[in-house]
PDB file of C-alpha atoms in Angstrom:
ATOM      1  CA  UNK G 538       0.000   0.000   0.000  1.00 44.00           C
ATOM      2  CA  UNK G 539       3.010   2.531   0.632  1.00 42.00           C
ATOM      3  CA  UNK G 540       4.347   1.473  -2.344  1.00 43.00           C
ATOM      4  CA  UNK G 541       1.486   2.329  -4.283  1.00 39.00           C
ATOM      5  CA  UNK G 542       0.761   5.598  -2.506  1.00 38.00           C
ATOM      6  CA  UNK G 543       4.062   6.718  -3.158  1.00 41.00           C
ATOM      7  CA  UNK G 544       4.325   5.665  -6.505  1.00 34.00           C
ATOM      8  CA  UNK G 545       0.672   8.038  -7.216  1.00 33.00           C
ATOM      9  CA  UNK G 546       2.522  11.100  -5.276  1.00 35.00           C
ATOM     10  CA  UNK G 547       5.662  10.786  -7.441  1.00 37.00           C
ATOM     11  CA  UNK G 548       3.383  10.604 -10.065  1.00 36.00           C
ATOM     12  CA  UNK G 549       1.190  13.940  -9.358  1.00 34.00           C
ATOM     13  CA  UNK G 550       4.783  15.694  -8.194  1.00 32.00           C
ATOM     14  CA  UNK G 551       6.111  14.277 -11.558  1.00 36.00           C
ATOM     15  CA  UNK G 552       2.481  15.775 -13.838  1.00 36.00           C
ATOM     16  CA  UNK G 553       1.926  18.677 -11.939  1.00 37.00           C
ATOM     17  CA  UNK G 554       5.775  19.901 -12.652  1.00 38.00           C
ATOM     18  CA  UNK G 555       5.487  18.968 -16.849  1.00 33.00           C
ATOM     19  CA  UNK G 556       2.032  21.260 -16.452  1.00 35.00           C
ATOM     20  CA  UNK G 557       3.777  23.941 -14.897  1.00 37.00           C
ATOM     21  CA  UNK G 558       7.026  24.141 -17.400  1.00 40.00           C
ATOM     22  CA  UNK G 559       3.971  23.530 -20.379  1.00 39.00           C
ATOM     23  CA  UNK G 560       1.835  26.249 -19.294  1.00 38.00           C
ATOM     24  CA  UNK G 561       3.277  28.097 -16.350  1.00 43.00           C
ATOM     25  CA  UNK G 562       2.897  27.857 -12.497  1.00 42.00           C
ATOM     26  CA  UNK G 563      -0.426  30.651 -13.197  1.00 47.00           C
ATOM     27  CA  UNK G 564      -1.991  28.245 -15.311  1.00 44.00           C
ATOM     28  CA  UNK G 565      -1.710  24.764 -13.779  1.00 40.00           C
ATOM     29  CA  UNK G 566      -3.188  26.937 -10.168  1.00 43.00           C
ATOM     30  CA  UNK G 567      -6.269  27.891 -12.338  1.00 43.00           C
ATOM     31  CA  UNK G 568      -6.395  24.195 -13.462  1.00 40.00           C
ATOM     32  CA  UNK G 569      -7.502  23.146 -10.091  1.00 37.00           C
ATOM     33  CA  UNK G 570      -9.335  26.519  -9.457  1.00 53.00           C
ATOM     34  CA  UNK G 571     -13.308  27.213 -10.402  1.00 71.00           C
ATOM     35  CA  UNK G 572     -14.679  30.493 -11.186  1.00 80.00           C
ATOM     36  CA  UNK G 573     -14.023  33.199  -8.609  1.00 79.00           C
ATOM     37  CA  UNK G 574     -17.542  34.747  -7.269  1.00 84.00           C
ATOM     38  CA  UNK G 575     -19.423  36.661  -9.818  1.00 90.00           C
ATOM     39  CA  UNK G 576     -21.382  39.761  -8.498  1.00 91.00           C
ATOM     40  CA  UNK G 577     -24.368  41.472 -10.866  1.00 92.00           C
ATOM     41  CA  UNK G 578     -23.947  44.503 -12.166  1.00 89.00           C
ATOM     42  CA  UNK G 579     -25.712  47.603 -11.140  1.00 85.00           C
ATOM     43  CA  UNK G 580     -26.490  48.261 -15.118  1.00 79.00           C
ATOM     44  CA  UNK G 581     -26.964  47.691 -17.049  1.00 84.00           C
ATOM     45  CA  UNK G 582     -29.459  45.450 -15.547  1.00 84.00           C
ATOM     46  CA  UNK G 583     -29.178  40.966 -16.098  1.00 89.00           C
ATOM     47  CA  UNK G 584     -25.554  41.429 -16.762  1.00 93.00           C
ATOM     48  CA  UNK G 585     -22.561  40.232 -13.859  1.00 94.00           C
ATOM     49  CA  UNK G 586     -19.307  40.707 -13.238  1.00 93.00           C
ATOM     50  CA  UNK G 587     -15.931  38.887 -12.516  1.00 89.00           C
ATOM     51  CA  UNK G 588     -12.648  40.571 -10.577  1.00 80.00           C
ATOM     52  CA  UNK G 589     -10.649  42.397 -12.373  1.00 73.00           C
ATOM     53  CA  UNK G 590      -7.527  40.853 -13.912  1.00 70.00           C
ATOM     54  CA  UNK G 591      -3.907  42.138 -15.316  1.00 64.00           C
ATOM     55  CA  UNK G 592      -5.142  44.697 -17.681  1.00 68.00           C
ATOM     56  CA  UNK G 593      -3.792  47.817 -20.306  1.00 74.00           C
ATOM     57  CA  UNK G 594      -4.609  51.046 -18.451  1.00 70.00           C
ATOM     58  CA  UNK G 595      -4.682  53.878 -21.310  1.00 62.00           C
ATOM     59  CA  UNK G 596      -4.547  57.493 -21.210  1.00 52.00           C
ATOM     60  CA  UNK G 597      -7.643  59.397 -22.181  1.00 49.00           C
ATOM     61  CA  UNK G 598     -10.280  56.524 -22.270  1.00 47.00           C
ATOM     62  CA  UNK G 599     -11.829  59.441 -24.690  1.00 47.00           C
ATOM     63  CA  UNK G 600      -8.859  60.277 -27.129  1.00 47.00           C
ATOM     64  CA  UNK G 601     -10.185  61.527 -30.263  1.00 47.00           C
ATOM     65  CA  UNK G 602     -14.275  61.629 -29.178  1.00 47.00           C
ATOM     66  CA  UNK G 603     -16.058  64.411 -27.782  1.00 50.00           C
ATOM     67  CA  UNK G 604     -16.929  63.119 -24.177  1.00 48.00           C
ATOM     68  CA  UNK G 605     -20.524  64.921 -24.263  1.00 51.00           C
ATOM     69  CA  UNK G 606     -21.353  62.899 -27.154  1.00 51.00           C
ATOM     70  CA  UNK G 607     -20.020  59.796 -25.465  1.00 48.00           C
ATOM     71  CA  UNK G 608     -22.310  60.444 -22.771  1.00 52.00           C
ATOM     72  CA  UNK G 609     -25.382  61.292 -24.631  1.00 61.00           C
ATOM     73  CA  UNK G 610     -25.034  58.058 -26.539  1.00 55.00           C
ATOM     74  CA  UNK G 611     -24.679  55.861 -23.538  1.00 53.00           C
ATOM     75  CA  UNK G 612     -27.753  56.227 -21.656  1.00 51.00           C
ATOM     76  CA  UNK G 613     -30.080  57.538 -24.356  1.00 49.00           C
ATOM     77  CA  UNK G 614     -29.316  55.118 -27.550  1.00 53.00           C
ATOM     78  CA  UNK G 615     -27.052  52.264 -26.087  1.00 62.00           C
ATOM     79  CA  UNK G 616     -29.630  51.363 -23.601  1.00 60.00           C
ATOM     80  CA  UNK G 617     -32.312  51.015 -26.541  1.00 67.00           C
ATOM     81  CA  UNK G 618     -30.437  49.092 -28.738  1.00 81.00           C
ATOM     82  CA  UNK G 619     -27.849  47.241 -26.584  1.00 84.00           C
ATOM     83  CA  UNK G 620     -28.287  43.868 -27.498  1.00 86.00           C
ATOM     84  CA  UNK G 621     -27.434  44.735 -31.131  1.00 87.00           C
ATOM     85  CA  UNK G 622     -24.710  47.560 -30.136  1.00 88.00           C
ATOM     86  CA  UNK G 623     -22.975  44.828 -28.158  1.00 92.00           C
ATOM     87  CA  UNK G 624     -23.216  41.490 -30.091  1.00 93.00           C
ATOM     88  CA  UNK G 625     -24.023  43.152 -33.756  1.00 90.00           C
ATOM     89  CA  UNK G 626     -27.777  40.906 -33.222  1.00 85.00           C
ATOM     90  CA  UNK G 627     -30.816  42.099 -31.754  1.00 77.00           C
ATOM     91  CA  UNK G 628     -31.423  38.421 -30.699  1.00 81.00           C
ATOM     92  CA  UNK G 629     -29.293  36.459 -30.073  1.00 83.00           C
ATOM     93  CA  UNK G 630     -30.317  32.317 -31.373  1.00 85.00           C
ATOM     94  CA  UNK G 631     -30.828  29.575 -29.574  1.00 85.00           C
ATOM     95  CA  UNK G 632     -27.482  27.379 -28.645  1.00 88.00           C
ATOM     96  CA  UNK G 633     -24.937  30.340 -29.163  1.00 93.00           C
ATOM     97  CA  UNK G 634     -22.975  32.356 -26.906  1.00 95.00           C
ATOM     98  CA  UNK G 635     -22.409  36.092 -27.577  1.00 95.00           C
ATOM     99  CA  UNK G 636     -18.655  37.677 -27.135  1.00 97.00           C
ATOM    100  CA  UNK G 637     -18.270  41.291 -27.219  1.00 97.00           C
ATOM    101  CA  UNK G 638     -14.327  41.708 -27.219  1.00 97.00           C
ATOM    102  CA  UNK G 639     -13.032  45.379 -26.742  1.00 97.00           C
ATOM    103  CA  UNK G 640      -8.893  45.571 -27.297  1.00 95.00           C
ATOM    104  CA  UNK G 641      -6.556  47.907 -28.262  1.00 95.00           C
ATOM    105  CA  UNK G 642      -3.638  47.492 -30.464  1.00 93.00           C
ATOM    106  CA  UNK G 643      -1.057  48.247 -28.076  1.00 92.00           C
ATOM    107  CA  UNK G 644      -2.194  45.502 -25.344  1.00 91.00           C
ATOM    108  CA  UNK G 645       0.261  43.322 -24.901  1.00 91.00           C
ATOM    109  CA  UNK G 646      -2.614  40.929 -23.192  1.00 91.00           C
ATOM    110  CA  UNK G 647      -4.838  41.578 -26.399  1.00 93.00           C
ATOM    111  CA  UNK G 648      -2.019  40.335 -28.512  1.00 92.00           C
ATOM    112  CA  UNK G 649      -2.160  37.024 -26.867  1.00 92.00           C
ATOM    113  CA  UNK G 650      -6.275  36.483 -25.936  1.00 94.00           C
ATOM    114  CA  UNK G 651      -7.586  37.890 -29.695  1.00 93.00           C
ATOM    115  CA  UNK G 652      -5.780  34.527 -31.586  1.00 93.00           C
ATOM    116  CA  UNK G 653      -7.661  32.386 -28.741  1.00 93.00           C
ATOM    117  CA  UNK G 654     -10.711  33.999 -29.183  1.00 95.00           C
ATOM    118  CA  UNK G 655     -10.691  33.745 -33.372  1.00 94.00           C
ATOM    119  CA  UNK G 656      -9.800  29.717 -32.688  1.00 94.00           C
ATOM    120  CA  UNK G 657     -12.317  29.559 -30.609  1.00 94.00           C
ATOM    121  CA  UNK G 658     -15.228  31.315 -33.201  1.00 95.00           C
ATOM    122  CA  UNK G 659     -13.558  29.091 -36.161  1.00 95.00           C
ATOM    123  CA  UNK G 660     -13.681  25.973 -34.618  1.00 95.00           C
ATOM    124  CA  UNK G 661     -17.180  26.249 -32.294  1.00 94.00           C
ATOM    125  CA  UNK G 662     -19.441  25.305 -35.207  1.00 94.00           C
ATOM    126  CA  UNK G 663     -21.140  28.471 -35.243  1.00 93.00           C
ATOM    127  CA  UNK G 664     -22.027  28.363 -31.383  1.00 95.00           C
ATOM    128  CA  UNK G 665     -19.673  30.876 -30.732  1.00 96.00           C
ATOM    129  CA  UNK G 666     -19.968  34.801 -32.238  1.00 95.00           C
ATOM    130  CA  UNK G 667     -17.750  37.128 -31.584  1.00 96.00           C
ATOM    131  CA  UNK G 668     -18.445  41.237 -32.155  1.00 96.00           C
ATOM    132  CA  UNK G 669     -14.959  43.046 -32.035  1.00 96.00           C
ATOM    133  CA  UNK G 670     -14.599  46.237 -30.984  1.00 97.00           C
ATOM    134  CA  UNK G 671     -11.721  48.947 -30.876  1.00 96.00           C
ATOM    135  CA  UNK G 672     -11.321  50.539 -27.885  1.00 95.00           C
ATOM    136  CA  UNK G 673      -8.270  52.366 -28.315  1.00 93.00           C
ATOM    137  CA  UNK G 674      -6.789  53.727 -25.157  1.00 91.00           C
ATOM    138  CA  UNK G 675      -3.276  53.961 -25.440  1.00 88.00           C
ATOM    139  CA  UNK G 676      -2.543  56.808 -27.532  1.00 88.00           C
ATOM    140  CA  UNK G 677      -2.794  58.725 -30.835  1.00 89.00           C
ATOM    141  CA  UNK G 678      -0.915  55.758 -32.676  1.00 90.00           C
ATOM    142  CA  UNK G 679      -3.469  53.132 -31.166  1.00 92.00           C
ATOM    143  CA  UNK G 680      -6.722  55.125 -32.679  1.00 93.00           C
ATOM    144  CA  UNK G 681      -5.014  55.805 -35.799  1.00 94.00           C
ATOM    145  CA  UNK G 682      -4.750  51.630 -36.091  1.00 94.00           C
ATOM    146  CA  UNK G 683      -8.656  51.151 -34.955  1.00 96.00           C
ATOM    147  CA  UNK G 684      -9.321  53.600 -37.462  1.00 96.00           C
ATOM    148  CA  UNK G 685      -7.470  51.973 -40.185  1.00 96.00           C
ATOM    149  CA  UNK G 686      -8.579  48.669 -39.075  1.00 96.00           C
ATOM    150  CA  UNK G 687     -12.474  49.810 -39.442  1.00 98.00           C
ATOM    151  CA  UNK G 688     -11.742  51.712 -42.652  1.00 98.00           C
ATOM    152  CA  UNK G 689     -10.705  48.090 -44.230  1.00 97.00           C
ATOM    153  CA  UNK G 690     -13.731  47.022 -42.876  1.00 97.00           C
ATOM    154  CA  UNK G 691     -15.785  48.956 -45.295  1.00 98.00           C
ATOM    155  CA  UNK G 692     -13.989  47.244 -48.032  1.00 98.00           C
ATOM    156  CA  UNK G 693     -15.133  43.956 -46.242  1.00 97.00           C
ATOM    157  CA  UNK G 694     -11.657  43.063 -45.014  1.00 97.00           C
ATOM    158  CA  UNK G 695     -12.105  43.907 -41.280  1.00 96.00           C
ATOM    159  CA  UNK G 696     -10.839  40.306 -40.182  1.00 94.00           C
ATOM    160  CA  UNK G 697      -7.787  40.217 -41.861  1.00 94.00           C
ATOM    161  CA  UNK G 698      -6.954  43.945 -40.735  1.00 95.00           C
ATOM    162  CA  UNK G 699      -7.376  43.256 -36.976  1.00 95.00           C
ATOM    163  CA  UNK G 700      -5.857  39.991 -36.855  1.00 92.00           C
ATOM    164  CA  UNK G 701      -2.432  41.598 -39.187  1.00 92.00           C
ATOM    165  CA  UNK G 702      -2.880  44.663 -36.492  1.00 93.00           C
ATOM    166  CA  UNK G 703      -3.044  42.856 -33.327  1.00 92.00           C
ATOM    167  CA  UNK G 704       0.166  40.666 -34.444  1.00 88.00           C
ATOM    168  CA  UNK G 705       2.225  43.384 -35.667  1.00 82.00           C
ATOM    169  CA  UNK G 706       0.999  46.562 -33.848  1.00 71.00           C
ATOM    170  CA  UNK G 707       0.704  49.767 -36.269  1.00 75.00           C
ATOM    171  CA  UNK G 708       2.681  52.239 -37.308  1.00 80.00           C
ATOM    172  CA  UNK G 709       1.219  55.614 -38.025  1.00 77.00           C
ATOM    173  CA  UNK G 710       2.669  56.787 -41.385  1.00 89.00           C
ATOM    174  CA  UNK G 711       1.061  56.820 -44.886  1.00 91.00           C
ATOM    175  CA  UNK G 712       3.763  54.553 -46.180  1.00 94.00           C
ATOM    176  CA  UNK G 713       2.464  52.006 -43.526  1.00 92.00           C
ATOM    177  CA  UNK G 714      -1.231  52.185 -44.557  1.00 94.00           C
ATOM    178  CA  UNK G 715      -0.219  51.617 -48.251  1.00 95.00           C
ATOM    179  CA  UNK G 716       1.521  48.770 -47.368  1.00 94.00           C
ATOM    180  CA  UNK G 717      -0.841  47.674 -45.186  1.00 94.00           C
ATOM    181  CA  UNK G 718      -3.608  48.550 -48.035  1.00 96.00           C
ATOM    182  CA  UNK G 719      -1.443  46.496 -50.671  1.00 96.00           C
ATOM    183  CA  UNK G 720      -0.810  43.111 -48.332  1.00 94.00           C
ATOM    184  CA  UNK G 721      -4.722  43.003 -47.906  1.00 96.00           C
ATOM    185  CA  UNK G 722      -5.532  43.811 -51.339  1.00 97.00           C
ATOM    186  CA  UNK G 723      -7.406  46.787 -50.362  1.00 97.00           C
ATOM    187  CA  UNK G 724      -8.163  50.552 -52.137  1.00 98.00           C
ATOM    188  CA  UNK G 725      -5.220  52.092 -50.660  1.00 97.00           C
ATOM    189  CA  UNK G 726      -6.649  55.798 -51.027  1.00 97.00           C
ATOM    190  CA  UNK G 727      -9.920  54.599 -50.025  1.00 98.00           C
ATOM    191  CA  UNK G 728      -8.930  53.423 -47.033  1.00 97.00           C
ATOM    192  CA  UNK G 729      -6.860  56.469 -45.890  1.00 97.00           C
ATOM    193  CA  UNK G 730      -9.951  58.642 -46.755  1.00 97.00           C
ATOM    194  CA  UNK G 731     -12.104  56.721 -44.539  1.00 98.00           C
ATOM    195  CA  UNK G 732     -10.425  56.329 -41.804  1.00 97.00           C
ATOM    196  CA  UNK G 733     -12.121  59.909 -41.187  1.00 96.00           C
ATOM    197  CA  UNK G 734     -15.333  58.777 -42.407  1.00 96.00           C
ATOM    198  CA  UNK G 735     -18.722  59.247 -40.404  1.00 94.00           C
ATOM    199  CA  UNK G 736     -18.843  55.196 -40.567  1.00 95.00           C
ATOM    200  CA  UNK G 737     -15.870  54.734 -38.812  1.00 96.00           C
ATOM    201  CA  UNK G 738     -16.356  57.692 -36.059  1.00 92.00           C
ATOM    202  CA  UNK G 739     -19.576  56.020 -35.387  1.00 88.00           C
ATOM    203  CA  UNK G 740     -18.154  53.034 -34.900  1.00 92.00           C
ATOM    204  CA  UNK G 741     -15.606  54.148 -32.389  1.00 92.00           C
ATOM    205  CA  UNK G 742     -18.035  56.130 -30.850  1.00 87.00           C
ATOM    206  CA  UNK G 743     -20.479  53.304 -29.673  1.00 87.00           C
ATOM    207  CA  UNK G 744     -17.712  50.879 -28.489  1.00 91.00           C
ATOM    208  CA  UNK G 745     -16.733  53.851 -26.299  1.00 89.00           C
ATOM    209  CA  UNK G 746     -20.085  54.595 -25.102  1.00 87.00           C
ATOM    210  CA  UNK G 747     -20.203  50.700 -24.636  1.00 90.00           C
ATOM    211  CA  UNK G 748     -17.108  51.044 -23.010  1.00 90.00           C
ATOM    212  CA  UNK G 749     -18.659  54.006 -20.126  1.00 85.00           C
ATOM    213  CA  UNK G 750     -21.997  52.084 -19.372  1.00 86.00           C
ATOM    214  CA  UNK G 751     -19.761  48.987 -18.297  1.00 89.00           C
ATOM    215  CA  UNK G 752     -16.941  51.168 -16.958  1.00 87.00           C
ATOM    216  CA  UNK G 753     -14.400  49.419 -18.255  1.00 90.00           C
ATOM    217  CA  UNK G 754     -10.972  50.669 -17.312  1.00 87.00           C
ATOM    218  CA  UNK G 755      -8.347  49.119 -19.872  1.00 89.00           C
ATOM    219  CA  UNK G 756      -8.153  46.403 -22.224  1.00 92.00           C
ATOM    220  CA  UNK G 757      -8.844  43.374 -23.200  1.00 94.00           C
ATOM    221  CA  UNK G 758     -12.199  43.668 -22.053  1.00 95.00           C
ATOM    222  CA  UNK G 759     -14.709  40.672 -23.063  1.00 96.00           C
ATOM    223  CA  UNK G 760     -18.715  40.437 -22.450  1.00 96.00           C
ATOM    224  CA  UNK G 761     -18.529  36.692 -22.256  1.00 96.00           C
ATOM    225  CA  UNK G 762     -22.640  36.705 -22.860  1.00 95.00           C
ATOM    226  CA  UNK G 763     -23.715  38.720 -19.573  1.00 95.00           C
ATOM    227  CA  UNK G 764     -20.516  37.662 -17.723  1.00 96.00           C
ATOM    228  CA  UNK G 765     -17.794  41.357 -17.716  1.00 96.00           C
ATOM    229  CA  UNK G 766     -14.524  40.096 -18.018  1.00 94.00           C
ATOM    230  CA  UNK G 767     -12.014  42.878 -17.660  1.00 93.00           C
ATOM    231  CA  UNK G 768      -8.298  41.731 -18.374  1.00 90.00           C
ATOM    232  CA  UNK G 769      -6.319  38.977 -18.859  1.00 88.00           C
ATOM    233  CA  UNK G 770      -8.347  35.940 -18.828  1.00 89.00           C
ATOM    234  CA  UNK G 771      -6.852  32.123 -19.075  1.00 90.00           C
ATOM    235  CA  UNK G 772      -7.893  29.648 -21.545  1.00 91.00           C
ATOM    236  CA  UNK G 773      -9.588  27.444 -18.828  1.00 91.00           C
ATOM    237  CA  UNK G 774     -11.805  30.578 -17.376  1.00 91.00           C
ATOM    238  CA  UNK G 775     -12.835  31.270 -20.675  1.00 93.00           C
ATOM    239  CA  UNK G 776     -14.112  27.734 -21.209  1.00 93.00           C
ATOM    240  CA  UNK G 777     -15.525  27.799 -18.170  1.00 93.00           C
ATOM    241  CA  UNK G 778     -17.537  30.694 -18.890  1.00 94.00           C
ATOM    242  CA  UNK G 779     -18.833  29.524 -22.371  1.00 94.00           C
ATOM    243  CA  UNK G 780     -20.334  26.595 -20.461  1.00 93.00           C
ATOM    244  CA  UNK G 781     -21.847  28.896 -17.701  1.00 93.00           C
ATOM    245  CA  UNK G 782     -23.647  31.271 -20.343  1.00 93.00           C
ATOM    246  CA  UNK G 783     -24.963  28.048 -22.261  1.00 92.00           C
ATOM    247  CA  UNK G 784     -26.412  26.612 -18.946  1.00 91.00           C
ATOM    248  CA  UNK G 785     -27.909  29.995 -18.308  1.00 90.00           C
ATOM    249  CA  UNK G 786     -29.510  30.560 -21.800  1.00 86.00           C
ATOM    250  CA  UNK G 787     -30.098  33.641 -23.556  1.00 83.00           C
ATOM    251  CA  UNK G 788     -29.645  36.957 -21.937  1.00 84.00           C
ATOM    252  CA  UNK G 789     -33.438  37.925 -21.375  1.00 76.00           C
ATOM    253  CA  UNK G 790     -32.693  41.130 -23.255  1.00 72.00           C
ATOM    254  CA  UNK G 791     -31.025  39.565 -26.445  1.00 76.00           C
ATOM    255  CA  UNK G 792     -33.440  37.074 -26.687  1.00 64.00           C
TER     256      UNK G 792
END
């Protein structure tokens, strides 16, 4: 019997130390570790909360908006269309869990949790839909990237824009947007004239009002279905949340 017992404990010592040098002492704690506590949010109302993680603190959280429109937008339009301003669906069907993922160029957290959460849209069968949004808080250089990467999106090239962005991190020159413009196959002089177009402002403008009527102080940022995530967030918790919002169902609001 000692035998055996300590042939199982050299075994866990032996499996708990190739975890930790695969995915670092953080992650093999949150393998044994449920969900912390999640507390509801004031409002918007049927939406909750988890702590706050590592996150990107930014500068102005309003660079390049005017704050009274910000504010107007927030409680008079966001409120009335949330659903859809959030998840890009007024309802949201039956089996499939919502994301709403705000990040910044700059993040050095966003850089890592954006590839997970394109894997996990590509390979969940459809079950899994994810709304990006640019939330650009660290500077002039990070809102002349969201604006570049929503100006491709009016050429229908949005995707490929963020995900070249988030990898490489922009560079705000002309010469940069051409090539840029050129690797995507994209309208080069389109695409620096919209950057400045009432599309793209608009844009920006409801992920930031978004971004005051959940306070969210940084990036990444996620609305995991009603669950506020705010910072870095490991692959486990984020399972573990996608299988809490589908035992929940729809949010009664999106549905």
């Amino acid at each position: 019997m000692a035998t055996r017992r300590q042939f199982l404990t050299g075994a866990a010592i032996l499996g708990g130390g190739y975890a930790a040098l695969r995915y670092g002492v953080p992650a093999l704690t949150d393998l044994f570790r449920g969900l912390p506590a999640l507390e509801p949010l004031a409002a918007p109302e049927g939406f909750r909360t988890m702590p706050l993680g590592p996150v990107t603190r930014g500068l102005d959280p309003m660079i390049g908006l005017e704050p009274a429109t910000v504010t107007e937008l927030a409680p008079n339009v966001l409120r009335g269309r949330l659903c859809d301003a959030l998840f890009g669906i007024d309802a949201v069907p039956e089996g499939v869990v919502p994301i709403a993922s705000f990040s910044d160029y700059a993040c050095p957290f966003c850089r890592v949790l954006t590839p997970r959460l394109q894997a996990l849209e590509e390979t969940s069968g459809g079950t899994i839909r994810i709304k990006w949004h640019e939330l650009p808080l660290l500077g002039p250089a990070s809102a002349d990237g969201a604006r570049a990467a929503l100006a491709a999106g009016l050429q229908g090239r949005y995707a490929d824009a963020h995900a070249r962005l988030i990898r490489a991190g922009f560079q705000p020159s002309e010469a940069y947007l051409r090539v840029l413009a050129t690797d995507l196959d994209l309208d080069a002089d389109r695409l620096l004239r919209d950057m400045d177009s009432p599309q793209v402002t608009a844009a920006l403008t409801d992920s930031r009002a978004l971004a005051q009527l959940f306070g969210l102080v940084g990036t990444p940022a996620l609305l995991v279905g009603r669950t506020l995530v705010q910072g870095e967030v490991s692959a486990r918790t984020l399972d573990r949340l996608i299988a809490l919002e589908r035992r929940d169902g729809p949010i009664p609001s999106c549905s």
